[in-house]
Coordinates of C-alpha atoms in Angstrom, one line a residue:
X1 CA 134.1 23.6 167.5
X2 CA 132.6 23.7 164.0
X3 CA 132.7 20.3 162.3
X4 CA 133.9 20.3 158.7
X5 CA 131.4 17.6 157.9
X6 CA 128.6 19.9 158.8
X7 CA 129.7 22.4 156.2
X8 CA 128.5 22.2 152.6
X9 CA 131.0 20.9 150.1
X10 CA 132.9 23.5 148.1
X11 CA 131.1 22.7 144.8
X12 CA 127.7 23.3 146.6
X13 CA 129.0 26.6 147.9
X14 CA 130.1 27.7 144.5
X15 CA 126.8 26.6 142.8
X16 CA 124.8 28.6 145.3
X17 CA 126.8 31.8 144.7
X18 CA 125.0 34.7 143.1
X19 CA 126.2 36.4 139.9
X20 CA 127.8 39.1 142.0
X21 CA 129.6 36.5 144.2
X22 CA 130.7 34.3 141.4
X23 CA 132.6 37.0 139.7
X24 CA 133.8 38.8 142.8
X25 CA 137.5 39.1 141.7
X26 CA 136.3 40.8 138.5
X27 CA 134.2 43.3 140.4
X28 CA 137.0 44.0 142.9
X29 CA 139.5 44.7 140.1
X30 CA 136.9 46.9 138.4
X31 CA 136.3 48.8 141.6
X32 CA 140.1 49.3 142.1
X33 CA 140.5 50.5 138.5
X34 CA 137.5 52.8 138.8
X35 CA 138.8 54.3 142.0
X36 CA 142.3 54.9 140.5
X37 CA 140.7 56.6 137.5
X38 CA 138.4 58.8 139.6
X39 CA 141.3 59.9 141.8
X40 CA 143.5 60.6 138.8
X41 CA 141.1 62.4 136.5
X42 CA 138.3 63.9 138.6
X43 CA 139.5 67.3 139.8
X44 CA 138.7 68.1 143.4
X45 CA 137.3 64.7 144.3
X46 CA 139.9 64.1 147.0
X47 CA 139.2 67.5 148.6
X48 CA 135.5 66.7 148.7
X49 CA 136.1 63.3 150.3
X50 CA 138.6 64.7 152.7
X51 CA 136.1 67.4 153.8
X52 CA 133.7 64.8 155.2
X53 CA 135.5 63.4 158.2
X54 CA 135.1 62.4 161.8
X55 CA 138.5 63.2 163.4
X56 CA 141.0 61.7 161.0
X57 CA 138.6 59.2 159.4
X58 CA 136.6 59.6 156.2
X59 CA 132.8 59.3 156.7
X60 CA 132.2 57.8 153.3
X61 CA 134.8 55.1 153.9
X62 CA 133.4 54.5 157.4
X63 CA 129.9 54.1 155.8
X64 CA 131.2 51.7 153.3
X65 CA 132.9 49.6 155.9
X66 CA 129.8 49.6 158.1
X67 CA 127.6 48.4 155.2
X68 CA 130.2 45.7 154.5
X69 CA 130.5 44.4 158.0
X70 CA 127.0 44.6 159.3
X71 CA 125.4 41.7 157.3
X72 CA 128.3 39.4 158.2
X73 CA 128.1 40.2 161.9
X74 CA 124.3 39.8 161.8
X75 CA 125.0 36.2 160.7
X76 CA 127.1 35.4 163.8
X77 CA 125.3 33.1 166.2
X78 CA 126.3 35.0 169.4
X79 CA 125.0 32.2 171.6
X80 CA 127.9 30.0 170.3
X81 CA 130.7 32.5 171.1
X82 CA 131.5 30.6 174.3
X83 CA 132.8 27.7 172.2
X84 CA 135.4 30.0 170.9
X85 CA 136.4 31.7 174.1
X86 CA 136.9 28.3 175.7
X87 CA 139.2 27.3 172.9
X88 CA 142.4 28.6 174.5
X89 CA 144.5 27.1 171.8
X90 CA 143.0 29.3 169.1
X91 CA 143.0 32.4 171.3
X92 CA 146.7 31.9 172.2
X93 CA 147.7 31.2 168.6
X94 CA 145.9 34.3 167.4
X95 CA 147.5 36.6 170.0
X96 CA 151.0 35.3 169.2
X97 CA 150.5 35.6 165.4
X98 CA 148.9 39.0 165.5
X99 CA 150.9 40.8 168.2
X100 CA 154.3 39.0 168.2
X101 CA 155.0 37.4 164.8
X102 CA 153.1 39.8 162.5
X103 CA 154.7 43.1 163.6
X104 CA 158.1 41.4 163.8
X105 CA 157.8 40.0 160.2
X106 CA 156.7 43.4 158.8
X107 CA 159.6 45.1 160.6
X108 CA 162.1 42.5 159.1
X109 CA 160.7 42.7 155.6
X110 CA 160.6 46.5 155.6
X111 CA 164.2 46.8 156.7
X112 CA 165.4 44.0 154.4
X113 CA 163.6 45.2 151.2
X114 CA 163.5 49.0 151.8
X115 CA 166.8 49.9 153.5
X116 CA 167.2 53.0 151.4
X117 CA 163.6 54.3 151.7
X118 CA 163.0 55.3 155.3
X119 CA 159.6 57.0 154.8
X120 CA 158.1 53.9 153.0
X121 CA 159.7 51.6 155.6
X122 CA 158.1 53.5 158.5
X123 CA 154.7 53.4 156.7
X124 CA 155.0 49.6 156.3
X125 CA 155.9 49.1 159.9
X126 CA 152.8 51.1 160.9
X127 CA 150.7 48.9 158.6
X128 CA 152.2 45.8 160.4
X129 CA 151.2 47.2 163.8
X130 CA 147.6 47.8 162.8
X131 CA 146.0 44.3 163.2
X132 CA 142.8 43.7 161.2
X133 CA 139.4 44.3 162.8
X134 CA 137.2 45.1 159.8
X135 CA 137.6 43.7 156.3
X136 CA 138.9 40.4 157.5
X137 CA 135.3 39.6 158.5
X138 CA 134.2 39.4 154.9
X139 CA 137.2 37.4 153.6
X140 CA 136.7 34.9 156.3
X141 CA 133.0 34.6 155.5
X142 CA 133.7 34.1 151.8
X143 CA 136.2 31.4 152.6
X144 CA 133.6 29.6 154.8
X145 CA 135.6 30.2 157.9
X146 CA 134.2 30.1 161.5
X147 CA 132.1 33.3 161.8
X148 CA 131.9 33.0 165.6
X149 CA 135.6 32.6 165.9
X150 CA 136.2 35.6 163.6
X151 CA 133.9 37.8 165.7
X152 CA 135.8 36.8 168.9
X153 CA 139.3 37.2 167.4
X154 CA 138.6 40.6 165.8
X155 CA 137.2 41.7 169.2
X156 CA 140.4 40.4 170.8
X157 CA 142.5 42.3 168.3
X158 CA 140.5 45.5 169.0
X159 CA 141.3 45.2 172.7
X160 CA 145.0 44.6 172.1
X161 CA 145.0 47.4 169.5
X162 CA 144.0 49.8 172.3
X163 CA 146.6 48.4 174.6
X164 CA 149.6 47.6 172.4
X165 CA 149.6 49.8 169.2
X166 CA 151.4 52.7 170.9
X167 CA 153.7 50.4 172.8
X168 CA 154.7 48.4 169.8
X169 CA 155.1 51.6 167.7
X170 CA 157.6 52.9 170.2
X171 CA 159.4 49.5 170.3
X172 CA 159.7 49.0 166.5
X173 CA 160.2 52.6 165.4
X174 CA 162.4 53.8 168.2
X175 CA 163.8 51.3 170.7
X176 CA 164.6 48.2 168.5
X177 CA 166.2 50.2 165.6
X178 CA 168.3 52.0 168.1
X179 CA 169.5 48.8 169.7
X180 CA 170.4 47.4 166.2
X181 CA 172.1 50.7 165.2
X182 CA 169.6 51.3 162.3
X183 CA 168.4 54.8 163.2
X184 CA 165.2 55.7 164.9
X185 CA 161.9 57.4 164.1
X186 CA 160.2 59.4 166.8
X187 CA 156.4 58.9 166.6
X188 CA 153.5 59.8 168.9
X189 CA 150.3 57.8 168.6
X190 CA 147.0 59.2 169.8
X191 CA 145.1 56.8 172.1
X192 CA 141.9 58.6 171.3
X193 CA 142.4 58.1 167.5
X194 CA 142.9 54.4 168.1
X195 CA 139.9 54.1 170.3
X196 CA 137.7 56.0 167.7
X197 CA 138.9 53.6 165.1
X198 CA 137.9 50.6 167.1
X199 CA 134.5 52.1 167.9
X200 CA 133.7 53.0 164.3
X201 CA 135.0 50.0 162.5
X202 CA 134.1 47.3 165.0
X203 CA 131.9 48.6 167.8
X204 CA 129.1 50.0 165.7
X205 CA 128.6 47.1 163.2
X206 CA 129.1 44.5 166.0
X207 CA 126.4 46.2 168.1
X208 CA 124.1 46.4 165.1
X209 CA 124.6 42.8 164.1
X210 CA 124.0 41.6 167.7
X211 CA 120.9 43.6 168.2
X212 CA 119.5 42.6 164.8
X213 CA 119.9 38.9 165.5
X214 CA 118.5 39.3 169.1
X215 CA 115.4 41.2 168.0
X216 CA 114.8 39.2 164.9
X217 CA 115.0 35.8 166.7
X218 CA 112.8 37.0 169.5
X219 CA 110.1 38.3 167.3
X220 CA 110.1 35.9 164.3
X221 CA 112.3 33.0 165.4
X222 CA 115.7 31.7 164.2
X223 CA 114.4 29.8 161.2
X224 CA 112.8 33.0 159.7
X225 CA 115.8 35.1 160.6
X226 CA 118.3 32.8 158.9
X227 CA 116.3 31.6 156.0
X228 CA 114.4 34.8 155.1
X229 CA 116.0 37.9 156.6
X230 CA 119.8 37.1 156.2
X231 CA 119.5 36.3 152.5
X232 CA 117.9 39.7 151.9
X233 CA 120.7 41.7 153.6
X234 CA 123.6 39.5 152.5
X235 CA 124.3 41.3 149.2
X236 CA 124.7 44.6 151.1
X237 CA 128.1 43.3 152.4
X238 CA 129.6 43.0 148.9
X239 CA 128.1 46.3 147.8
X240 CA 129.7 47.9 150.8
X241 CA 133.0 46.2 150.0
X242 CA 133.0 47.5 146.4
X243 CA 132.0 51.0 147.5
X244 CA 134.8 51.1 150.0
X245 CA 137.4 49.9 147.5
X246 CA 136.4 52.6 145.0
X247 CA 136.7 55.3 147.7
X248 CA 140.0 54.1 149.1
X249 CA 141.6 54.0 145.7
X250 CA 140.0 57.3 144.6
X251 CA 141.5 59.1 147.6
X252 CA 145.1 58.2 146.5
X253 CA 144.6 57.5 142.8
X254 CA 146.8 60.3 141.7
X255 CA 149.7 59.4 144.1
X256 CA 149.5 55.7 143.1
X257 CA 149.4 56.2 139.3
X258 CA 152.0 58.9 139.3
X259 CA 154.6 56.9 141.3
X260 CA 154.4 53.4 139.9
X261 CA 158.1 52.5 140.7
X262 CA 157.6 53.5 144.3
X263 CA 154.4 51.5 144.5
X264 CA 156.2 48.5 143.1
X265 CA 159.0 48.8 145.8
X266 CA 156.3 49.1 148.5
X267 CA 154.3 46.2 147.1
X268 CA 157.2 43.7 147.3
X269 CA 157.4 43.4 151.1
X270 CA 153.6 43.5 151.4
X271 CA 153.3 40.6 149.0
X272 CA 155.8 38.6 151.0
X273 CA 154.1 39.6 154.2
X274 CA 150.6 38.5 153.3
X275 CA 151.8 35.2 151.7
X276 CA 154.0 34.3 154.7
X277 CA 151.5 35.3 157.4
X278 CA 148.5 33.5 155.7
X279 CA 150.4 30.3 154.8
X280 CA 152.2 30.1 158.1
X281 CA 149.1 30.8 160.1
X282 CA 147.1 28.2 158.2
X283 CA 149.9 25.6 158.5
X284 CA 150.2 26.4 162.2
X285 CA 146.4 26.0 162.7
X286 CA 146.5 22.6 161.0
X287 CA 149.5 21.5 163.0
X288 CA 147.6 22.5 166.2
X289 CA 144.7 20.3 165.2
X290 CA 142.2 23.0 164.3
X291 CA 139.4 22.0 161.9
X292 CA 139.2 23.8 158.5
X293 CA 136.8 26.7 159.5
X294 CA 138.8 27.7 162.5
X295 CA 142.2 27.3 160.9
X296 CA 141.0 29.4 158.0
X297 CA 139.8 32.1 160.4
X298 CA 143.1 32.0 162.2
X299 CA 144.9 32.5 158.9
X300 CA 142.8 35.4 157.7
X301 CA 142.7 37.3 161.0
X302 CA 146.5 37.0 161.2
X303 CA 147.2 38.0 157.6
X304 CA 144.8 41.0 157.3
X305 CA 145.7 44.5 158.5
X306 CA 143.7 47.5 159.7
X307 CA 144.6 49.8 156.8
X308 CA 142.0 52.4 158.0
X309 CA 144.0 52.9 161.2
X310 CA 147.4 52.7 159.4
X311 CA 146.5 55.3 156.9
X312 CA 144.9 57.6 159.5
X313 CA 147.9 57.4 161.7
X314 CA 150.4 58.0 158.9
X315 CA 148.5 61.0 157.6
X316 CA 148.0 62.4 161.2
X317 CA 151.6 62.0 162.1
X318 CA 153.5 62.6 158.9
X319 CA 151.0 64.4 156.6
X320 CA 148.8 63.5 153.7
X321 CA 151.5 63.8 151.0
X322 CA 154.2 61.9 153.0
X323 CA 155.8 58.6 151.9
X324 CA 154.4 57.0 155.1
X325 CA 150.9 57.8 154.0
X326 CA 151.6 56.4 150.5
X327 CA 152.9 53.2 152.0
X328 CA 149.6 52.9 154.0
X329 CA 147.5 53.5 150.9
X330 CA 149.4 50.8 148.9
X331 CA 148.5 48.4 151.7
X332 CA 144.9 47.8 150.5
X333 CA 146.1 48.0 146.9
X334 CA 148.0 44.8 147.5
X335 CA 145.9 43.3 150.4
X336 CA 142.6 43.3 148.6
X337 CA 143.5 41.2 145.5
X338 CA 145.9 38.9 147.4
X339 CA 143.3 38.0 150.1
X340 CA 140.6 37.6 147.5
X341 CA 143.0 35.1 145.8
X342 CA 143.5 33.4 149.2
X343 CA 139.8 33.0 149.6
X344 CA 139.9 30.7 146.5
X345 CA 143.0 29.0 147.8
X346 CA 141.1 28.3 151.0
X347 CA 138.1 26.9 149.2
X348 CA 140.4 24.5 147.3
X349 CA 142.1 23.4 150.5
X350 CA 138.6 22.9 152.0
X351 CA 137.7 20.5 149.3
X352 CA 140.9 18.5 149.7
X353 CA 140.4 18.5 153.5
X354 CA 136.9 17.2 153.1
X355 CA 138.0 14.5 150.7
X356 CA 140.7 13.3 153.2
X357 CA 138.2 13.4 156.1
X358 CA 135.7 11.3 154.0
X359 CA 138.3 8.7 152.9
X360 CA 139.8 8.6 156.4

C-alpha cells in the first residue's frame, strides 16, 4: 500500500505545477465556454463532428480521451498492481460503491427531484449505471491518488460494465419502478456497444501505457523513463482533457444554452449525486483504514461516471434530440467542474492528513 509519508507535501506538489496545471480550473471553464459557444454559433459543426464516428462513438472525442489517458496510464508501475489486487478491502468497497450504492443513489435522486420529467429522469438513471473508466484517471492523478489502484479499479469497473450494465438497466428502468408502482421504461442495451466503449476508452490507452513503460524501461531503464520520458509526455494529458471538453460541449452547445431551466433541473440531482458519492466514499475509505492515496482513488472512482457510454446509449436508444440524451450531456457539464473542485478539496485533506500523521 502506498505510504502517505512517501508522498511529497501538498505545498511541494503545488510549487512544482506548471503554468497550465496551476490554473487548470480556469482552462477547463474556458474550454467549456468555448465549446458551448462553438456549438451555439458555428453552423454545421455538430453535423461535421457527428459524421466522424465509430459505431455510436465520436472519433474526435475518442482521440481526445486517448490523448488524455495515455500519459497517466504510462505512469502506472504495472509491477506493483499485485499490491492492489491483494487488497480485498479496497476491491470490495469499490464494487459495492460502484455497482450497488451508486446506481441506487442516482435512481433515488432522479425520482425524488425529477418526478414530473420522465425523459430526464431516465437519462440520469442511465448516467448512474455507467461507471467511470476514463476521465477519473486524470482526476485521481491530479489529486495525488494511487495510480496503480486507479488502474486496477477502472479495469474492474470495465469488466462489471460488460456484465452488469444491461442487467442493472433492466432492474432500475423496468423491474424496480414496476414493483414500486412508478411506471416503467422499456430499454434494450447493446452488449456490442458496451464492449466497444470499454475497448476504445480503456483497452487502447491501457495497452499503450503498459507497452510504453515495458519497452522504455527495458531499453533505457526506469530512472530515464520516469525522470526524462514521463515529464515530456505529461502535458499531453491536460491538452487531451481540454480538447475533449471543448468537443463535448460543442456537440450539445445549442441544446444546453437554449434550455437553461431544463439544464438547471437536471443539474440539481447530479450535484447531489457527485457530492454524496465522493464524500461518502472518502469517509468510508478512511473508516476502513485506507491511506490517503487509496482512499482518494476510491472516492474518485466511485463518484465519476462514464458519460461517453451514457450519452451513446441515450442517443442510440432514444435519439439525439431526446431528453434522455440531453440529461447525458449535462452529466459532464456538472461532473467536470465539480470533480476539479474535489481535486483541490482532496489536496487540502491530504495536507491535514499529513499533518496529523506527523504530529501523531
